Amino acid sequence: ARRMHRLTPTVVRDPPDGLLLEIGASAHLFGGEQAVAARLAAMFLARGLTVRLGLAGNPDAARAFARFGRREGNEQAAIRALPVQALGLADEA
């Protein structure tokens, strides 16, 4: 998580095994969101870690895309295509 501060000041742990980064304000400094995503992936892969990234307009959607994949280009269509488990609701809900 500390190394991610090279790319953005906003890094939040997302237990059990995730990180959320707000890159909207700093992405232009590194060539855009896709370039930041590629740089992040390279940082994790260089350390032998598995990485799944999700880019979205809010943290919940980004988390869902990272954990369940994103197959549609349009963000709203991609969210609709996700399984209900992507919502991260408690079992009793």
Short mmCIF file of N, CA, C and O in Angstrom, two decimals:
data_model
loop_
_atom_site.label_atom_id
_atom_site.label_comp_id
_atom_site.label_asym_id
_atom_site.label_seq_id
_atom_site.Cartn_x
_atom_site.Cartn_y
_atom_site.Cartn_z
N ALA A 1 0.83 -1.20 0.00
CA ALA A 1 0.00 0.00 0.00
C ALA A 1 0.87 1.26 0.00
O ALA A 1 0.53 2.23 -0.66
N ARG A 2 1.98 1.22 0.72
CA ARG A 2 2.84 2.41 0.77
C ARG A 2 3.39 2.77 -0.60
O ARG A 2 3.52 3.94 -0.93
N ARG A 3 3.74 1.79 -1.38
CA ARG A 3 4.29 2.06 -2.72
C ARG A 3 3.26 2.71 -3.64
O ARG A 3 3.63 3.42 -4.56
N MET A 4 2.00 2.48 -3.40
CA MET A 4 0.95 3.05 -4.23
C MET A 4 0.86 4.55 -4.07
O MET A 4 0.36 5.26 -4.93
N HIS A 5 1.38 5.07 -2.96
CA HIS A 5 1.37 6.52 -2.75
C HIS A 5 2.26 7.26 -3.76
O HIS A 5 2.19 8.47 -3.85
N ARG A 6 3.04 6.53 -4.52
CA ARG A 6 3.81 7.15 -5.60
C ARG A 6 2.87 7.66 -6.70
O ARG A 6 3.24 8.55 -7.46
N LEU A 7 1.68 7.05 -6.78
CA LEU A 7 0.75 7.37 -7.85
C LEU A 7 -0.44 8.21 -7.40
O LEU A 7 -1.06 8.89 -8.22
N THR A 8 -0.77 8.14 -6.13
CA THR A 8 -1.91 8.89 -5.61
C THR A 8 -1.81 9.00 -4.08
O THR A 8 -1.31 8.07 -3.44
N PRO A 9 -2.28 10.09 -3.51
CA PRO A 9 -2.26 10.19 -2.05
C PRO A 9 -3.39 9.41 -1.39
O PRO A 9 -3.35 9.16 -0.19
N THR A 10 -4.38 8.98 -2.18
CA THR A 10 -5.55 8.31 -1.62
C THR A 10 -5.48 6.81 -1.86
O THR A 10 -5.82 6.32 -2.94
N VAL A 11 -5.03 6.08 -0.85
CA VAL A 11 -4.92 4.62 -0.90
C VAL A 11 -5.62 4.07 0.34
O VAL A 11 -5.30 4.46 1.45
N VAL A 12 -6.58 3.18 0.12
CA VAL A 12 -7.37 2.61 1.21
C VAL A 12 -7.30 1.09 1.11
O VAL A 12 -7.50 0.53 0.02
N ARG A 13 -7.05 0.44 2.21
CA ARG A 13 -7.07 -1.03 2.22
C ARG A 13 -8.51 -1.51 2.09
O ARG A 13 -9.42 -0.94 2.68
N ASP A 14 -8.69 -2.58 1.33
CA ASP A 14 -10.00 -3.19 1.11
C ASP A 14 -9.89 -4.67 1.48
O ASP A 14 -9.60 -5.50 0.63
N PRO A 15 -10.06 -4.98 2.77
CA PRO A 15 -9.89 -6.36 3.22
C PRO A 15 -10.79 -7.33 2.46
O PRO A 15 -11.86 -6.93 2.01
N PRO A 16 -10.37 -8.56 2.27
CA PRO A 16 -9.18 -9.13 2.90
C PRO A 16 -7.90 -8.96 2.09
O PRO A 16 -6.81 -9.10 2.62
N ASP A 17 -8.00 -8.61 0.81
CA ASP A 17 -6.79 -8.64 -0.01
C ASP A 17 -6.74 -7.54 -1.07
O ASP A 17 -6.07 -7.68 -2.07
N GLY A 18 -7.43 -6.45 -0.82
CA GLY A 18 -7.49 -5.43 -1.85
C GLY A 18 -7.02 -4.06 -1.41
O GLY A 18 -6.82 -3.79 -0.22
N LEU A 19 -6.84 -3.22 -2.39
CA LEU A 19 -6.52 -1.81 -2.19
C LEU A 19 -7.42 -1.00 -3.11
O LEU A 19 -7.68 -1.40 -4.25
N LEU A 20 -7.88 0.13 -2.62
CA LEU A 20 -8.64 1.07 -3.45
C LEU A 20 -7.80 2.33 -3.60
O LEU A 20 -7.33 2.88 -2.60
N LEU A 21 -7.61 2.77 -4.83
CA LEU A 21 -6.84 3.97 -5.11
C LEU A 21 -7.71 4.96 -5.87
O LEU A 21 -8.37 4.58 -6.85
N GLU A 22 -7.72 6.20 -5.46
CA GLU A 22 -8.43 7.24 -6.19
C GLU A 22 -7.39 7.89 -7.09
O GLU A 22 -6.50 8.59 -6.63
N ILE A 23 -7.49 7.61 -8.39
CA ILE A 23 -6.46 8.07 -9.32
C ILE A 23 -6.96 9.17 -10.25
O ILE A 23 -6.19 9.68 -11.07
N GLY A 24 -8.22 9.57 -10.12
CA GLY A 24 -8.78 10.56 -11.03
C GLY A 24 -8.02 11.86 -11.06
O GLY A 24 -7.82 12.46 -12.13
N ALA A 25 -7.58 12.33 -9.91
CA ALA A 25 -6.91 13.63 -9.85
C ALA A 25 -5.46 13.58 -10.30
O ALA A 25 -4.90 14.60 -10.70
N SER A 26 -4.85 12.41 -10.26
CA SER A 26 -3.42 12.32 -10.60
C SER A 26 -3.13 11.54 -11.88
O SER A 26 -1.99 11.53 -12.33
N ALA A 27 -4.12 10.90 -12.46
CA ALA A 27 -3.88 10.05 -13.62
C ALA A 27 -3.23 10.80 -14.77
O ALA A 27 -2.37 10.26 -15.47
N HIS A 28 -3.60 12.06 -14.96
CA HIS A 28 -3.04 12.83 -16.08
C HIS A 28 -1.52 13.02 -15.93
O HIS A 28 -0.82 13.20 -16.91
N LEU A 29 -1.01 12.93 -14.72
CA LEU A 29 0.43 13.07 -14.49
C LEU A 29 1.21 11.84 -14.97
O LEU A 29 2.42 11.92 -15.18
N PHE A 30 0.49 10.72 -15.14
CA PHE A 30 1.14 9.46 -15.50
C PHE A 30 0.65 8.91 -16.83
O PHE A 30 0.82 7.73 -17.12
N GLY A 31 -0.02 9.73 -17.63
CA GLY A 31 -0.44 9.29 -18.96
C GLY A 31 -1.87 8.79 -19.03
O GLY A 31 -2.24 8.17 -20.01
N GLY A 32 -2.67 9.02 -18.01
CA GLY A 32 -4.07 8.61 -18.03
C GLY A 32 -4.34 7.38 -17.18
O GLY A 32 -3.42 6.72 -16.67
N GLU A 33 -5.63 7.06 -17.01
CA GLU A 33 -6.03 5.96 -16.14
C GLU A 33 -5.50 4.61 -16.60
O GLU A 33 -5.06 3.80 -15.79
N GLN A 34 -5.55 4.36 -17.91
CA GLN A 34 -5.05 3.08 -18.42
C GLN A 34 -3.56 2.93 -18.17
O GLN A 34 -3.08 1.84 -17.84
N ALA A 35 -2.82 4.00 -18.32
CA ALA A 35 -1.37 3.97 -18.07
C ALA A 35 -1.09 3.71 -16.59
O ALA A 35 -0.17 2.96 -16.24
N VAL A 36 -1.88 4.32 -15.71
CA VAL A 36 -1.72 4.08 -14.27
C VAL A 36 -2.03 2.62 -13.97
O VAL A 36 -1.30 1.96 -13.22
N ALA A 37 -3.10 2.09 -14.55
CA ALA A 37 -3.46 0.69 -14.33
C ALA A 37 -2.33 -0.24 -14.78
O ALA A 37 -1.98 -1.19 -14.08
N ALA A 38 -1.75 0.04 -15.93
CA ALA A 38 -0.64 -0.79 -16.42
C ALA A 38 0.56 -0.69 -15.49
O ALA A 38 1.23 -1.70 -15.21
N ARG A 39 0.83 0.50 -15.00
CA ARG A 39 1.96 0.69 -14.08
C ARG A 39 1.72 -0.06 -12.77
O ARG A 39 2.63 -0.69 -12.23
N LEU A 40 0.49 0.02 -12.25
CA LEU A 40 0.15 -0.72 -11.03
C LEU A 40 0.32 -2.22 -11.23
O LEU A 40 0.91 -2.91 -10.40
N ALA A 41 -0.21 -2.73 -12.33
CA ALA A 41 -0.09 -4.16 -12.62
C ALA A 41 1.36 -4.57 -12.67
O ALA A 41 1.75 -5.60 -12.10
N ALA A 42 2.20 -3.78 -13.32
CA ALA A 42 3.63 -4.10 -13.42
C ALA A 42 4.28 -4.11 -12.05
O ALA A 42 5.13 -4.97 -11.77
N MET A 43 3.90 -3.18 -11.18
CA MET A 43 4.48 -3.13 -9.83
C MET A 43 4.16 -4.41 -9.05
O MET A 43 5.03 -4.96 -8.37
N PHE A 44 2.92 -4.87 -9.14
CA PHE A 44 2.53 -6.08 -8.42
C PHE A 44 3.17 -7.32 -9.04
O PHE A 44 3.68 -8.19 -8.34
N LEU A 45 3.11 -7.41 -10.36
CA LEU A 45 3.66 -8.58 -11.04
C LEU A 45 5.16 -8.71 -10.83
O LEU A 45 5.69 -9.82 -10.71
N ALA A 46 5.88 -7.60 -10.74
CA ALA A 46 7.32 -7.63 -10.50
C ALA A 46 7.66 -8.24 -9.15
O ALA A 46 8.76 -8.75 -8.95
N ARG A 47 6.70 -8.20 -8.24
CA ARG A 47 6.88 -8.80 -6.91
C ARG A 47 6.28 -10.19 -6.81
O ARG A 47 6.15 -10.74 -5.73
N GLY A 48 5.85 -10.74 -7.95
CA GLY A 48 5.29 -12.08 -7.96
C GLY A 48 3.88 -12.17 -7.42
O GLY A 48 3.42 -13.25 -7.05
N LEU A 49 3.18 -11.05 -7.38
CA LEU A 49 1.82 -11.03 -6.84
C LEU A 49 0.79 -11.08 -7.97
O LEU A 49 1.04 -10.60 -9.07
N THR A 50 -0.34 -11.65 -7.68
CA THR A 50 -1.45 -11.67 -8.62
C THR A 50 -2.17 -10.33 -8.53
O THR A 50 -2.34 -9.79 -7.45
N VAL A 51 -2.60 -9.82 -9.66
CA VAL A 51 -3.28 -8.53 -9.66
C VAL A 51 -4.52 -8.60 -10.55
O VAL A 51 -4.51 -9.21 -11.61
N ARG A 52 -5.60 -8.03 -10.05
CA ARG A 52 -6.83 -7.83 -10.83
C ARG A 52 -7.26 -6.40 -10.58
O ARG A 52 -7.48 -6.00 -9.44
N LEU A 53 -7.35 -5.64 -11.64
CA LEU A 53 -7.67 -4.22 -11.53
C LEU A 53 -9.08 -3.94 -12.00
O LEU A 53 -9.59 -4.60 -12.90
N GLY A 54 -9.69 -2.94 -11.40
CA GLY A 54 -10.99 -2.47 -11.83
C GLY A 54 -11.00 -0.96 -11.86
O GLY A 54 -10.71 -0.32 -10.85
N LEU A 55 -11.27 -0.38 -13.01
CA LEU A 55 -11.37 1.06 -13.14
C LEU A 55 -12.85 1.43 -13.27
O LEU A 55 -13.56 0.84 -14.08
N ALA A 56 -13.29 2.38 -12.46
CA ALA A 56 -14.69 2.80 -12.50
C ALA A 56 -14.84 4.17 -11.87
O ALA A 56 -13.91 4.70 -11.26
N GLY A 57 -16.03 4.71 -11.98
CA GLY A 57 -16.32 6.03 -11.46
C GLY A 57 -16.53 6.09 -9.96
O GLY A 57 -16.57 7.18 -9.40
N ASN A 58 -16.64 4.95 -9.30
CA ASN A 58 -16.76 4.94 -7.84
C ASN A 58 -16.12 3.68 -7.28
O ASN A 58 -15.93 2.69 -8.00
N PRO A 59 -15.78 3.68 -6.00
CA PRO A 59 -15.04 2.55 -5.41
C PRO A 59 -15.79 1.23 -5.45
O PRO A 59 -15.18 0.19 -5.67
N ASP A 60 -17.11 1.25 -5.24
CA ASP A 60 -17.87 0.00 -5.25
C ASP A 60 -17.85 -0.67 -6.62
O ASP A 60 -17.68 -1.88 -6.74
N ALA A 61 -18.02 0.12 -7.66
CA ALA A 61 -17.97 -0.43 -9.02
C ALA A 61 -16.56 -0.92 -9.35
O ALA A 61 -16.40 -1.99 -9.94
N ALA A 62 -15.54 -0.18 -8.96
CA ALA A 62 -14.16 -0.61 -9.22
C ALA A 62 -13.87 -1.93 -8.52
O ALA A 62 -13.26 -2.82 -9.10
N ARG A 63 -14.32 -2.05 -7.27
CA ARG A 63 -14.13 -3.30 -6.51
C ARG A 63 -14.83 -4.46 -7.22
O ARG A 63 -14.26 -5.53 -7.39
N ALA A 64 -16.05 -4.24 -7.65
CA ALA A 64 -16.81 -5.29 -8.33
C ALA A 64 -16.14 -5.70 -9.64
O ALA A 64 -16.03 -6.89 -9.94
N PHE A 65 -15.66 -4.72 -10.41
CA PHE A 65 -14.98 -5.05 -11.66
C PHE A 65 -13.69 -5.83 -11.41
O PHE A 65 -13.37 -6.76 -12.14
N ALA A 66 -12.96 -5.45 -10.39
CA ALA A 66 -11.72 -6.16 -10.08
C ALA A 66 -11.99 -7.59 -9.65
O ALA A 66 -11.28 -8.51 -10.04
N ARG A 67 -13.01 -7.78 -8.87
CA ARG A 67 -13.30 -9.12 -8.35
C ARG A 67 -14.09 -10.01 -9.31
O ARG A 67 -13.96 -11.22 -9.28
N PHE A 68 -14.91 -9.41 -10.17
CA PHE A 68 -15.80 -10.20 -11.04
C PHE A 68 -15.57 -9.98 -12.52
O PHE A 68 -16.22 -10.60 -13.35
N GLY A 69 -14.68 -9.07 -12.88
CA GLY A 69 -14.38 -8.82 -14.28
C GLY A 69 -15.30 -7.79 -14.90
O GLY A 69 -16.36 -7.48 -14.36
N ARG A 70 -14.86 -7.24 -16.01
CA ARG A 70 -15.64 -6.24 -16.74
C ARG A 70 -15.58 -6.60 -18.20
O ARG A 70 -14.53 -6.56 -18.81
N ARG A 71 -16.73 -6.96 -18.75
CA ARG A 71 -16.75 -7.42 -20.13
C ARG A 71 -17.35 -6.40 -21.09
O ARG A 71 -17.14 -6.47 -22.27
N GLU A 72 -18.13 -5.46 -20.59
CA GLU A 72 -18.77 -4.44 -21.42
C GLU A 72 -17.94 -3.18 -21.41
O GLU A 72 -17.28 -2.87 -20.43
N GLY A 73 -17.99 -2.40 -22.48
CA GLY A 73 -17.27 -1.15 -22.53
C GLY A 73 -17.92 -0.06 -21.71
O GLY A 73 -17.27 0.65 -20.96
N ASN A 74 -19.22 0.08 -21.80
CA ASN A 74 -19.98 1.09 -21.08
C ASN A 74 -20.08 0.68 -19.61
O ASN A 74 -20.46 -0.44 -19.29
N GLU A 75 -19.76 1.60 -18.69
CA GLU A 75 -19.74 1.26 -17.27
C GLU A 75 -21.10 0.78 -16.75
O GLU A 75 -21.18 -0.20 -16.03
N GLN A 76 -22.17 1.45 -17.14
CA GLN A 76 -23.50 1.04 -16.67
C GLN A 76 -23.87 -0.34 -17.18
O GLN A 76 -24.41 -1.17 -16.43
N ALA A 77 -23.58 -0.62 -18.43
CA ALA A 77 -23.87 -1.95 -18.99
C ALA A 77 -23.01 -3.01 -18.30
O ALA A 77 -23.48 -4.12 -18.03
N ALA A 78 -21.77 -2.66 -18.00
CA ALA A 78 -20.87 -3.60 -17.33
C ALA A 78 -21.37 -3.93 -15.93
O ALA A 78 -21.31 -5.07 -15.48
N ILE A 79 -21.88 -2.93 -15.22
CA ILE A 79 -22.41 -3.16 -13.88
C ILE A 79 -23.64 -4.07 -13.95
O ILE A 79 -23.78 -5.01 -13.17
N ARG A 80 -24.53 -3.80 -14.91
CA ARG A 80 -25.73 -4.63 -15.06
C ARG A 80 -25.38 -6.08 -15.36
O ARG A 80 -26.12 -6.99 -14.99
N ALA A 81 -24.26 -6.31 -16.02
CA ALA A 81 -23.87 -7.67 -16.41
C ALA A 81 -23.25 -8.47 -15.26
O ALA A 81 -23.09 -9.68 -15.37
N LEU A 82 -22.94 -7.82 -14.15
CA LEU A 82 -22.30 -8.51 -13.02
C LEU A 82 -23.31 -9.33 -12.23
O LEU A 82 -24.49 -8.98 -12.16
N PRO A 83 -22.86 -10.40 -11.57
CA PRO A 83 -23.75 -11.17 -10.71
C PRO A 83 -24.09 -10.39 -9.45
O PRO A 83 -23.36 -9.46 -9.06
N VAL A 84 -25.17 -10.73 -8.79
CA VAL A 84 -25.59 -10.03 -7.59
C VAL A 84 -24.53 -10.10 -6.49
O VAL A 84 -24.41 -9.20 -5.67
N GLN A 85 -23.71 -11.13 -6.48
CA GLN A 85 -22.63 -11.26 -5.49
C GLN A 85 -21.64 -10.10 -5.58
O GLN A 85 -20.95 -9.78 -4.62
N ALA A 86 -21.57 -9.46 -6.72
CA ALA A 86 -20.65 -8.33 -6.91
C ALA A 86 -21.01 -7.14 -6.04
O ALA A 86 -20.19 -6.28 -5.80
N LEU A 87 -22.24 -7.11 -5.53
CA LEU A 87 -22.66 -6.01 -4.67
C LEU A 87 -21.98 -6.04 -3.30
O LEU A 87 -21.93 -5.05 -2.61
N GLY A 88 -21.46 -7.21 -2.92
CA GLY A 88 -20.77 -7.32 -1.64
C GLY A 88 -21.69 -7.22 -0.44
O GLY A 88 -21.27 -6.77 0.63
N LEU A 89 -22.92 -7.62 -0.60
CA LEU A 89 -23.89 -7.57 0.49
C LEU A 89 -23.60 -8.67 1.52
O LEU A 89 -23.08 -9.73 1.17
N ALA A 90 -23.98 -8.41 2.75
CA ALA A 90 -23.87 -9.44 3.79
C ALA A 90 -24.81 -10.59 3.44
O ALA A 90 -25.84 -10.39 2.77
N ASP A 91 -24.46 -11.79 3.86
CA ASP A 91 -25.25 -12.98 3.53
C ASP A 91 -26.72 -12.83 3.92
O ASP A 91 -27.61 -13.27 3.22
N GLU A 92 -26.98 -12.21 5.08
CA GLU A 92 -28.36 -12.09 5.54
C GLU A 92 -29.19 -11.13 4.68
O GLU A 92 -30.42 -11.20 4.68
N ALA A 93 -28.54 -10.26 3.93
CA ALA A 93 -29.28 -9.35 3.04
C ALA A 93 -29.86 -10.11 1.87
O ALA A 93 -30.88 -9.79 1.34
#
